[in-house]
Amino acid sequence: MPGPVLLVDDDRDLLQLLQAQLEVAGLASIGVTTAKAALQELSQKEVSAVVTDVQMPGVSGTELCARIVRSYPDVPVLVMTVKATLDIAVDAIRAGAHDFITKPIRADELVLQIQRALQMRELRGEVRRLRRTMVETRRMGAMVGASAAMQKVYRLVEQVAESDASALITGESGTGKELVARALHDLSKRSAGPFVAVNCAALTESLLESQLFGHERGAFTGAVSAQSGFLVEASGGTLFLDEVGEMSAGMQAKLLRALQEKTVRPVGGASEVKFDARIVAATNRDLEAAALAGTFRRDLLFRLDVVRVELPPLRERSGDVLELAQHFLQQFAVRAGKPVKGLSPEVAQKLLSYSWPGNARELQNCMERAVAVARYDQLTLADLPPRVSEYAAPATTVAPAARVIVKLAEVEKRHVLHVLDAVGGNKTMAARALGIGRKTLYRKLDEFGEK
């Protein structure tokens, strides 16, 4: 938390009570009795949030709220009111207050409202940071993300890009395997050569053979002229075999021979043709399991899997979700000619909580849809697909151990670290999910030996 909570009320007894309640919850606070004193504190100290009474002598809470929103837009303001002055509280909301709390104030409600306001402040800051650093963020080709998982991918791609060794890219559908293949090509000494991509799952065996190896005129019905195959066309560059795990057994054998001999025989041809292409393959299947089951040739797997690049699913790189979302948003906003600039805090929070089973491709489609229906310069929850906007994250539970007895302290450590990882390292969100204060979370992390 960047600073204490500033409490403003002309009732000194209430101020002391509220400060004591916040202290129990682990929240530091400053209490003042006038709007003038509140503005002075704001000018001298970094305050995380303001909680102010609506009806005060001199400058009212509504006017104070308007001044804070105008001069300190990053500081959320909560207004306190009794039911009789609810209309005044609504005016404060219109002036920019985050929310209001009715008196008499319950300690748990006050703490929860402040935590929500602080979370929204943090999300707004994160969204602004993404806008500022989008161009500066380290990327490789069209890949986006600065998470530890993606940094590992970047390092491996840099290390092997210059090699001519075959590469196998694995990962779930929608994780961006073709982007990695293009990065391998663009960073290689073959970058000036062609990048040729073929989806092995989209073609029949005979058509795939013709596409890969080429054919002679008259080799089959419709072959009105000779055509070189992708292996030859990719000479001097890279051939990307997407969904290579869907290739038939017959094509696997033919491809293996071509890769071993570095030559191909076009369909209907009588002679071999040399080629010089680096092979990069991708699959979302477990090819080791397929080899054991006899549906994928083990020798072809060895030939393709010289260097393996494993792409993590988006749920394991949640720290990249907002950066990817902003990246896609900018792309589609420019394409659609719409002045959509960013994500509202509510949208950012929902994107972080969603599980993204379709990975980055699903997030991309989500942003395309959101930009298409957006009416404001920031995306709102109404712009998101219902499966995302209505998503409720399942409660985190600790699975019962089988046979292994684990100490309670170890169970607590695993649970806390799991929740922290699930929210991409965001300590405010982790503390809220765990139902504890940030100070308590920091203390536990110190006990665990985690920074």
Short mmCIF file of C-alpha atoms in Angstrom, two decimals:
data_model
loop_
_atom_site.label_atom_id
_atom_site.label_comp_id
_atom_site.label_asym_id
_atom_site.label_seq_id
_atom_site.Cartn_x
_atom_site.Cartn_y
_atom_site.Cartn_z
CA MET A 1 0.00 0.00 0.00
CA PRO A 2 1.54 3.36 -1.03
CA GLY A 3 0.42 5.23 2.12
CA PRO A 4 -2.10 5.46 4.96
CA VAL A 5 -5.84 5.85 4.62
CA LEU A 6 -6.98 9.42 5.29
CA LEU A 7 -10.14 9.59 7.46
CA VAL A 8 -12.12 12.86 7.49
CA ASP A 9 -14.95 13.47 9.98
CA ASP A 10 -15.77 16.27 12.40
CA ASP A 11 -16.71 13.65 15.04
CA ARG A 12 -13.42 13.02 16.89
CA ASP A 13 -14.79 9.99 18.78
CA LEU A 14 -15.85 8.34 15.52
CA LEU A 15 -12.44 9.09 14.01
CA GLN A 16 -10.66 7.34 16.87
CA LEU A 17 -13.00 4.35 16.58
CA LEU A 18 -12.45 4.04 12.82
CA GLN A 19 -8.69 4.31 13.21
CA ALA A 20 -8.70 1.57 15.81
CA GLN A 21 -10.76 -0.68 13.51
CA LEU A 22 -8.41 -0.12 10.59
CA GLU A 23 -5.39 -0.80 12.77
CA VAL A 24 -6.83 -4.19 13.72
CA ALA A 25 -7.18 -4.95 9.99
CA GLY A 26 -3.55 -3.98 9.38
CA LEU A 27 -4.33 -0.66 7.68
CA ALA A 28 -2.49 2.52 8.71
CA SER A 29 -4.59 5.68 8.87
CA ILE A 30 -4.55 9.43 9.55
CA GLY A 31 -7.55 11.19 11.09
CA VAL A 32 -8.50 14.85 10.50
CA THR A 33 -11.67 16.79 11.32
CA THR A 34 -11.91 19.26 8.42
CA ALA A 35 -11.67 19.28 4.64
CA LYS A 36 -8.96 21.95 4.85
CA ALA A 37 -6.80 19.68 7.02
CA ALA A 38 -7.46 16.78 4.65
CA LEU A 39 -6.24 18.78 1.65
CA GLN A 40 -3.15 19.80 3.59
CA GLU A 41 -2.36 16.15 4.39
CA LEU A 42 -2.82 15.22 0.74
CA SER A 43 -0.39 17.92 -0.35
CA GLN A 44 2.29 16.70 2.05
CA LYS A 45 1.90 12.93 2.18
CA GLU A 46 1.23 10.01 -0.12
CA VAL A 47 -2.23 8.77 0.80
CA SER A 48 -3.66 5.52 -0.50
CA ALA A 49 -7.37 6.33 -0.08
CA VAL A 50 -9.70 8.87 1.53
CA VAL A 51 -12.78 8.11 3.62
CA THR A 52 -14.77 11.28 4.30
CA ASP A 53 -18.06 12.22 5.91
CA VAL A 54 -20.51 13.95 3.58
CA GLN A 55 -21.92 16.57 5.96
CA MET A 56 -19.21 18.69 7.60
CA PRO A 57 -19.03 22.37 8.51
CA GLY A 58 -17.23 24.59 6.04
CA VAL A 59 -16.21 22.64 2.94
CA SER A 60 -18.59 19.69 2.55
CA GLY A 61 -17.53 16.11 1.88
CA THR A 62 -18.99 16.37 -1.62
CA GLU A 63 -16.88 19.42 -2.45
CA LEU A 64 -13.83 17.79 -0.86
CA CYS A 65 -14.41 14.71 -3.01
CA ALA A 66 -14.55 16.84 -6.16
CA ARG A 67 -11.28 18.59 -5.27
CA ILE A 68 -9.50 15.30 -4.56
CA VAL A 69 -10.71 13.73 -7.81
CA ARG A 70 -9.54 16.79 -9.72
CA SER A 71 -6.13 17.17 -8.03
CA TYR A 72 -5.35 13.58 -7.00
CA PRO A 73 -7.13 11.33 -9.53
CA ASP A 74 -5.22 8.25 -8.37
CA VAL A 75 -6.60 8.47 -4.83
CA PRO A 76 -9.99 6.72 -4.44
CA VAL A 77 -12.55 8.48 -2.24
CA LEU A 78 -15.20 6.75 -0.12
CA VAL A 79 -17.96 8.88 1.41
CA MET A 80 -19.76 8.17 4.68
CA THR A 81 -23.41 9.09 5.03
CA VAL A 82 -26.57 8.36 6.98
CA LYS A 83 -29.62 7.18 5.09
CA ALA A 84 -31.27 10.59 5.41
CA THR A 85 -28.49 12.14 3.32
CA LEU A 86 -28.30 9.40 0.70
CA ASP A 87 -29.05 11.86 -2.11
CA ILE A 88 -26.00 13.87 -1.07
CA ALA A 89 -23.90 10.69 -1.20
CA VAL A 90 -25.14 10.06 -4.74
CA ASP A 91 -24.00 13.58 -5.65
CA ALA A 92 -20.56 12.68 -4.27
CA ILE A 93 -20.49 9.56 -6.44
CA ARG A 94 -21.27 11.76 -9.44
CA ALA A 95 -18.40 14.00 -8.38
CA GLY A 96 -16.09 11.04 -8.70
CA ALA A 97 -16.26 9.19 -5.36
CA HIS A 98 -15.44 5.48 -5.59
CA ASP A 99 -18.38 4.41 -3.38
CA PHE A 100 -20.31 5.31 -0.22
CA ILE A 101 -20.83 3.68 3.18
CA THR A 102 -23.91 4.25 5.33
CA LYS A 103 -23.70 4.96 9.05
CA PRO A 104 -23.55 3.35 11.55
CA ILE A 105 -20.43 1.87 10.00
CA ARG A 106 -19.51 -1.78 10.48
CA ALA A 107 -15.78 -2.41 10.73
CA ASP A 108 -15.77 -5.38 8.32
CA GLU A 109 -17.73 -3.41 5.71
CA LEU A 110 -15.39 -0.42 5.98
CA VAL A 111 -12.28 -2.58 5.60
CA LEU A 112 -13.78 -4.45 2.64
CA GLN A 113 -14.73 -1.21 0.87
CA ILE A 114 -11.25 0.23 1.40
CA GLN A 115 -9.60 -2.96 0.12
CA ARG A 116 -11.79 -2.86 -2.99
CA ALA A 117 -10.92 0.78 -3.58
CA LEU A 118 -7.20 0.03 -3.19
CA GLN A 119 -7.49 -2.90 -5.58
CA MET A 120 -9.15 -0.70 -8.18
CA ARG A 121 -6.39 1.88 -7.69
CA GLU A 122 -3.75 -0.79 -8.28
CA LEU A 123 -5.53 -2.07 -11.40
CA ARG A 124 -5.83 1.45 -12.82
CA GLY A 125 -2.12 1.94 -12.25
CA GLU A 126 -1.37 -1.36 -13.95
CA VAL A 127 -3.48 -0.46 -16.98
CA ARG A 128 -1.70 2.91 -17.29
CA ARG A 129 1.67 1.22 -16.91
CA LEU A 130 0.79 -1.15 -19.74
CA ARG A 131 -0.07 1.76 -22.00
CA ARG A 132 3.21 3.53 -21.21
CA THR A 133 5.44 0.50 -21.57
CA MET A 134 3.74 -1.38 -24.41
CA VAL A 135 6.34 -0.25 -26.91
CA GLU A 136 9.20 -0.72 -24.46
CA THR A 137 8.18 -4.18 -23.27
CA ARG A 138 10.52 -6.83 -24.44
CA ARG A 139 9.08 -8.80 -27.31
CA MET A 140 10.42 -11.26 -29.79
CA GLY A 141 8.77 -10.84 -33.13
CA ALA A 142 5.03 -10.73 -32.51
CA MET A 143 5.28 -12.51 -29.16
CA VAL A 144 4.17 -10.45 -26.19
CA GLY A 145 4.81 -11.02 -22.51
CA ALA A 146 7.39 -10.41 -19.82
CA SER A 147 6.47 -13.24 -17.41
CA ALA A 148 9.16 -15.60 -16.15
CA ALA A 149 7.68 -18.39 -18.28
CA MET A 150 7.97 -16.31 -21.46
CA GLN A 151 11.44 -15.03 -20.59
CA LYS A 152 12.52 -18.67 -20.50
CA VAL A 153 11.06 -19.17 -23.99
CA TYR A 154 12.79 -16.02 -25.27
CA ARG A 155 16.17 -17.16 -23.96
CA LEU A 156 15.86 -20.57 -25.58
CA VAL A 157 14.76 -19.10 -28.92
CA GLU A 158 17.74 -16.73 -28.89
CA GLN A 159 20.12 -19.58 -28.09
CA VAL A 160 18.99 -21.90 -30.89
CA ALA A 161 17.84 -19.44 -33.58
CA GLU A 162 21.21 -19.43 -35.35
CA SER A 163 21.31 -23.21 -35.53
CA ASP A 164 20.00 -25.19 -38.48
CA ALA A 165 18.83 -27.94 -36.12
CA SER A 166 15.22 -29.00 -36.42
CA ALA A 167 12.95 -27.61 -33.71
CA LEU A 168 9.73 -28.97 -32.21
CA ILE A 169 7.36 -26.46 -30.61
CA THR A 170 4.86 -27.96 -28.18
CA GLY A 171 1.95 -26.42 -26.34
CA GLU A 172 -1.82 -26.27 -26.13
CA SER A 173 -3.89 -24.87 -28.98
CA GLY A 174 -3.85 -21.10 -29.05
CA THR A 175 -0.54 -20.59 -27.23
CA GLY A 176 1.19 -19.02 -30.24
CA LYS A 177 3.35 -21.80 -31.68
CA GLU A 178 3.54 -20.23 -35.13
CA LEU A 179 4.76 -16.98 -33.57
CA VAL A 180 7.67 -18.90 -32.03
CA ALA A 181 8.41 -20.53 -35.39
CA ARG A 182 8.52 -17.12 -37.06
CA ALA A 183 10.77 -15.78 -34.31
CA LEU A 184 13.17 -18.69 -34.85
CA HIS A 185 13.22 -17.82 -38.55
CA ASP A 186 13.52 -14.03 -38.12
CA LEU A 187 16.45 -14.34 -35.70
CA SER A 188 18.32 -16.87 -37.80
CA LYS A 189 20.86 -16.47 -40.58
CA ARG A 190 18.03 -17.66 -42.87
CA SER A 191 15.87 -14.62 -42.13
CA ALA A 192 16.33 -13.25 -45.66
CA GLY A 193 14.97 -16.52 -47.05
CA PRO A 194 11.34 -17.64 -47.26
CA PHE A 195 9.17 -18.71 -44.33
CA VAL A 196 6.74 -21.34 -45.61
CA ALA A 197 3.98 -22.67 -43.34
CA VAL A 198 1.71 -25.67 -43.90
CA ASN A 199 -1.04 -27.04 -41.68
CA CYS A 200 -0.70 -30.81 -41.80
CA ALA A 201 -4.13 -31.35 -40.29
CA ALA A 202 -5.94 -29.31 -42.95
CA LEU A 203 -4.89 -31.40 -45.99
CA THR A 204 -5.60 -34.93 -47.14
CA GLU A 205 -2.64 -37.28 -47.41
CA SER A 206 -2.41 -37.02 -51.19
CA LEU A 207 -2.75 -33.23 -51.21
CA LEU A 208 -0.21 -32.85 -48.41
CA GLU A 209 2.27 -35.03 -50.33
CA SER A 210 1.81 -32.87 -53.41
CA GLN A 211 2.17 -29.67 -51.40
CA LEU A 212 5.33 -30.81 -49.59
CA PHE A 213 7.13 -32.64 -52.38
CA GLY A 214 5.69 -31.01 -55.50
CA HIS A 215 4.36 -32.79 -58.58
CA GLU A 216 5.01 -33.18 -62.29
CA ARG A 217 2.60 -32.17 -65.00
CA GLY A 218 -0.06 -34.85 -65.47
CA ALA A 219 0.81 -36.64 -62.22
CA PHE A 220 -2.88 -36.60 -61.29
CA THR A 221 -6.14 -35.12 -62.50
CA GLY A 222 -5.87 -31.35 -62.39
CA ALA A 223 -2.05 -31.27 -62.47
CA VAL A 224 -1.90 -29.10 -65.60
CA SER A 225 1.62 -27.92 -64.86
CA ALA A 226 4.62 -28.96 -62.77
CA GLN A 227 4.92 -27.43 -59.32
CA SER A 228 7.74 -27.45 -56.80
CA GLY A 229 6.84 -28.45 -53.24
CA PHE A 230 7.10 -26.50 -50.03
CA LEU A 231 10.34 -28.25 -49.04
CA VAL A 232 12.05 -26.92 -52.15
CA GLU A 233 10.31 -23.52 -51.97
CA ALA A 234 11.56 -23.10 -48.42
CA SER A 235 15.21 -23.65 -49.42
CA GLY A 236 17.38 -20.99 -47.86
CA GLY A 237 14.67 -20.39 -45.27
CA THR A 238 12.35 -22.24 -42.91
CA LEU A 239 9.54 -24.75 -43.42
CA PHE A 240 6.98 -24.72 -40.61
CA LEU A 241 4.99 -27.95 -40.23
CA ASP A 242 2.03 -27.07 -38.02
CA GLU A 243 -0.01 -29.86 -36.40
CA VAL A 244 2.64 -32.38 -37.45
CA GLY A 245 1.11 -34.93 -35.06
CA GLU A 246 -1.90 -35.26 -37.39
CA MET A 247 0.21 -36.54 -40.29
CA SER A 248 -0.68 -40.02 -41.56
CA ALA A 249 1.69 -42.96 -41.13
CA GLY A 250 2.43 -43.02 -44.87
CA MET A 251 3.33 -39.34 -44.95
CA GLN A 252 5.45 -39.73 -41.84
CA ALA A 253 7.59 -42.32 -43.62
CA LYS A 254 7.98 -40.16 -46.73
CA LEU A 255 8.84 -37.07 -44.71
CA LEU A 256 11.41 -38.98 -42.67
CA ARG A 257 13.21 -40.14 -45.80
CA ALA A 258 13.16 -36.62 -47.25
CA LEU A 259 14.65 -35.15 -44.07
CA GLN A 260 17.35 -37.83 -43.91
CA GLU A 261 18.38 -37.49 -47.56
CA LYS A 262 17.71 -33.75 -47.96
CA THR A 263 16.04 -34.58 -51.27
CA VAL A 264 12.47 -35.00 -52.44
CA ARG A 265 10.88 -36.85 -55.34
CA PRO A 266 7.93 -34.88 -56.75
CA VAL A 267 4.71 -36.84 -57.27
CA GLY A 268 4.94 -38.43 -60.72
CA GLY A 269 8.61 -37.47 -60.99
CA ALA A 270 11.54 -39.73 -61.89
CA SER A 271 14.39 -37.87 -60.21
CA GLU A 272 15.29 -36.45 -56.84
CA VAL A 273 15.41 -32.71 -56.13
CA LYS A 274 17.65 -31.29 -53.40
CA PHE A 275 16.39 -28.80 -50.83
CA ASP A 276 17.95 -26.80 -48.03
CA ALA A 277 15.29 -25.75 -45.52
CA ARG A 278 15.32 -25.69 -41.76
CA ILE A 279 12.42 -27.69 -40.36
CA VAL A 280 10.36 -26.32 -37.50
CA ALA A 281 7.38 -28.44 -36.44
CA ALA A 282 4.60 -27.81 -33.94
CA THR A 283 2.02 -29.94 -32.18
CA ASN A 284 -0.47 -29.83 -29.33
CA ARG A 285 -0.29 -33.62 -28.97
CA ASP A 286 1.95 -35.72 -26.74
CA LEU A 287 4.14 -37.24 -29.45
CA GLU A 288 6.02 -39.45 -26.98
CA ALA A 289 2.72 -41.06 -26.02
CA ALA A 290 1.77 -41.30 -29.70
CA ALA A 291 5.10 -43.01 -30.43
CA LEU A 292 4.48 -45.52 -27.64
CA ALA A 293 0.99 -46.15 -29.05
CA GLY A 294 2.44 -46.66 -32.53
CA THR A 295 0.59 -43.76 -34.14
CA PHE A 296 3.67 -41.60 -34.62
CA ARG A 297 7.06 -42.79 -35.83
CA ARG A 298 9.67 -42.68 -33.10
CA ASP A 299 12.48 -42.12 -35.61
CA LEU A 300 10.64 -39.13 -37.11
CA LEU A 301 10.12 -37.75 -33.62
CA PHE A 302 13.87 -37.97 -32.98
CA ARG A 303 14.52 -36.23 -36.29
CA LEU A 304 12.13 -33.36 -35.48
CA ASP A 305 12.77 -33.05 -31.75
CA VAL A 306 16.40 -31.91 -31.83
CA VAL A 307 15.49 -28.69 -30.03
CA ARG A 308 12.23 -28.47 -28.12
CA VAL A 309 10.47 -25.24 -27.24
CA GLU A 310 7.61 -25.74 -24.79
CA LEU A 311 5.04 -22.96 -24.69
CA PRO A 312 3.21 -22.47 -21.37
CA PRO A 313 -0.58 -22.08 -21.39
CA LEU A 314 -1.91 -18.62 -20.58
CA ARG A 315 -3.16 -19.77 -17.16
CA GLU A 316 0.49 -20.33 -16.18
CA ARG A 317 1.55 -16.84 -17.30
CA SER A 318 -1.27 -14.78 -15.82
CA GLY A 319 1.11 -11.86 -15.41
CA ASP A 320 0.99 -11.47 -19.20
CA VAL A 321 -2.82 -11.41 -19.53
CA LEU A 322 -3.30 -7.63 -19.28
CA GLU A 323 -0.32 -6.90 -21.50
CA LEU A 324 -1.64 -9.26 -24.18
CA ALA A 325 -5.13 -7.81 -23.83
CA GLN A 326 -3.84 -4.25 -24.30
CA HIS A 327 -1.75 -5.40 -27.27
CA PHE A 328 -4.75 -7.01 -28.99
CA LEU A 329 -7.00 -4.07 -28.09
CA GLN A 330 -4.68 -1.60 -29.79
CA GLN A 331 -4.47 -3.77 -32.90
CA PHE A 332 -8.24 -4.09 -33.29
CA ALA A 333 -8.95 -0.47 -32.35
CA VAL A 334 -6.64 0.74 -35.14
CA ARG A 335 -8.11 -1.75 -37.58
CA ALA A 336 -11.69 -0.73 -36.73
CA GLY A 337 -10.88 2.97 -36.57
CA LYS A 338 -12.39 3.26 -33.09
CA PRO A 339 -10.98 5.46 -30.28
CA VAL A 340 -10.81 2.60 -27.76
CA LYS A 341 -7.72 3.21 -25.64
CA GLY A 342 -7.71 0.74 -22.79
CA LEU A 343 -9.28 -1.48 -20.18
CA SER A 344 -11.44 -0.34 -17.30
CA PRO A 345 -10.33 -1.65 -13.89
CA GLU A 346 -13.40 -3.90 -13.77
CA VAL A 347 -12.47 -5.45 -17.12
CA ALA A 348 -8.85 -5.87 -16.03
CA GLN A 349 -9.97 -7.67 -12.90
CA LYS A 350 -12.28 -9.99 -14.86
CA LEU A 351 -9.59 -10.81 -17.42
CA LEU A 352 -7.22 -11.73 -14.60
CA SER A 353 -9.75 -14.02 -12.93
CA TYR A 354 -10.81 -15.89 -16.10
CA SER A 355 -9.12 -19.24 -16.78
CA TRP A 356 -8.54 -18.80 -20.58
CA PRO A 357 -8.88 -22.43 -21.71
CA GLY A 358 -8.37 -21.25 -25.30
CA ASN A 359 -5.15 -19.45 -24.32
CA ALA A 360 -3.91 -16.35 -26.16
CA ARG A 361 -6.10 -17.06 -29.19
CA GLU A 362 -9.22 -16.94 -27.02
CA LEU A 363 -8.02 -13.68 -25.45
CA GLN A 364 -7.40 -12.27 -28.93
CA ASN A 365 -10.92 -13.19 -30.04
CA CYS A 366 -12.31 -11.73 -26.82
CA MET A 367 -10.59 -8.39 -27.49
CA GLU A 368 -11.74 -8.34 -31.11
CA ARG A 369 -15.33 -8.81 -29.99
CA ALA A 370 -14.98 -6.24 -27.21
CA VAL A 371 -13.59 -3.56 -29.54
CA ALA A 372 -16.31 -4.29 -32.11
CA VAL A 373 -19.14 -3.58 -29.64
CA ALA A 374 -17.37 -0.95 -27.48
CA ARG A 375 -19.11 2.42 -27.13
CA TYR A 376 -16.60 4.22 -24.91
CA ASP A 377 -12.87 4.86 -24.91
CA GLN A 378 -12.44 2.16 -22.26
CA LEU A 379 -13.77 -1.38 -22.44
CA THR A 380 -16.55 -2.17 -19.97
CA LEU A 381 -17.81 -5.52 -18.66
CA ALA A 382 -20.72 -5.31 -21.11
CA ASP A 383 -18.22 -5.42 -24.00
CA LEU A 384 -16.79 -8.79 -22.97
CA PRO A 385 -18.26 -12.11 -24.15
CA PRO A 386 -20.71 -13.48 -21.53
CA ARG A 387 -18.49 -16.49 -20.83
CA VAL A 388 -15.82 -14.05 -19.63
CA SER A 389 -17.90 -11.30 -18.02
CA GLU A 390 -20.04 -13.82 -16.11
CA TYR A 391 -17.14 -16.09 -15.14
CA ALA A 392 -16.81 -16.83 -11.43
CA ALA A 393 -13.46 -18.26 -10.38
CA PRO A 394 -13.84 -21.50 -8.41
CA ALA A 395 -12.84 -21.40 -4.77
CA THR A 396 -9.27 -22.50 -4.18
CA THR A 397 -9.11 -25.70 -2.17
CA VAL A 398 -6.32 -27.85 -0.84
CA ALA A 399 -6.56 -31.41 -2.16
CA PRO A 400 -6.40 -34.10 0.54
CA ALA A 401 -3.07 -35.86 0.73
CA ALA A 402 -2.86 -39.53 -0.08
CA ARG A 403 -0.56 -41.51 2.24
CA VAL A 404 1.83 -38.56 2.65
CA ILE A 405 1.40 -36.65 5.92
CA VAL A 406 2.18 -32.96 5.50
CA LYS A 407 2.58 -30.51 8.37
CA LEU A 408 -0.10 -27.83 8.68
CA ALA A 409 2.48 -25.07 8.18
CA GLU A 410 3.58 -26.66 4.90
CA VAL A 411 -0.04 -26.94 3.71
CA GLU A 412 -0.51 -23.24 4.49
CA LYS A 413 2.70 -22.32 2.63
CA ARG A 414 1.72 -24.30 -0.46
CA HIS A 415 -1.75 -22.78 -0.47
CA VAL A 416 -0.53 -19.19 -0.09
CA LEU A 417 2.12 -19.59 -2.82
CA HIS A 418 -0.42 -21.29 -5.12
CA VAL A 419 -2.87 -18.39 -4.75
CA LEU A 420 -0.07 -15.84 -5.25
CA ASP A 421 1.02 -17.61 -8.43
CA ALA A 422 -2.59 -17.85 -9.66
CA VAL A 423 -2.96 -14.04 -9.57
CA GLY A 424 0.35 -13.43 -11.30
CA GLY A 425 2.20 -12.31 -8.17
CA ASN A 426 -0.28 -9.50 -7.39
CA LYS A 427 -0.04 -9.36 -3.58
CA THR A 428 -3.15 -7.21 -3.14
CA MET A 429 -5.30 -9.67 -5.07
CA ALA A 430 -3.67 -12.63 -3.35
CA ALA A 431 -4.35 -11.16 0.10
CA ARG A 432 -7.96 -10.56 -0.81
CA ALA A 433 -8.38 -14.10 -2.20
CA LEU A 434 -6.86 -15.49 1.00
CA GLY A 435 -9.00 -13.29 3.22
CA ILE A 436 -6.05 -11.64 4.97
CA GLY A 437 -4.45 -8.20 5.01
CA ARG A 438 -1.42 -7.30 2.90
CA LYS A 439 0.72 -6.93 6.00
CA THR A 440 -0.24 -10.44 7.08
CA LEU A 441 0.62 -11.75 3.63
CA TYR A 442 4.03 -10.04 3.67
CA ARG A 443 4.71 -11.48 7.13
CA LYS A 444 3.84 -14.97 5.95
CA LEU A 445 6.03 -14.62 2.86
CA ASP A 446 8.90 -13.59 5.13
CA GLU A 447 8.27 -16.67 7.26
CA PHE A 448 8.28 -18.85 4.13
CA GLY A 449 11.55 -17.30 2.98
CA GLU A 450 9.84 -15.84 -0.11
CA LYS A 451 10.36 -12.24 -1.24
#
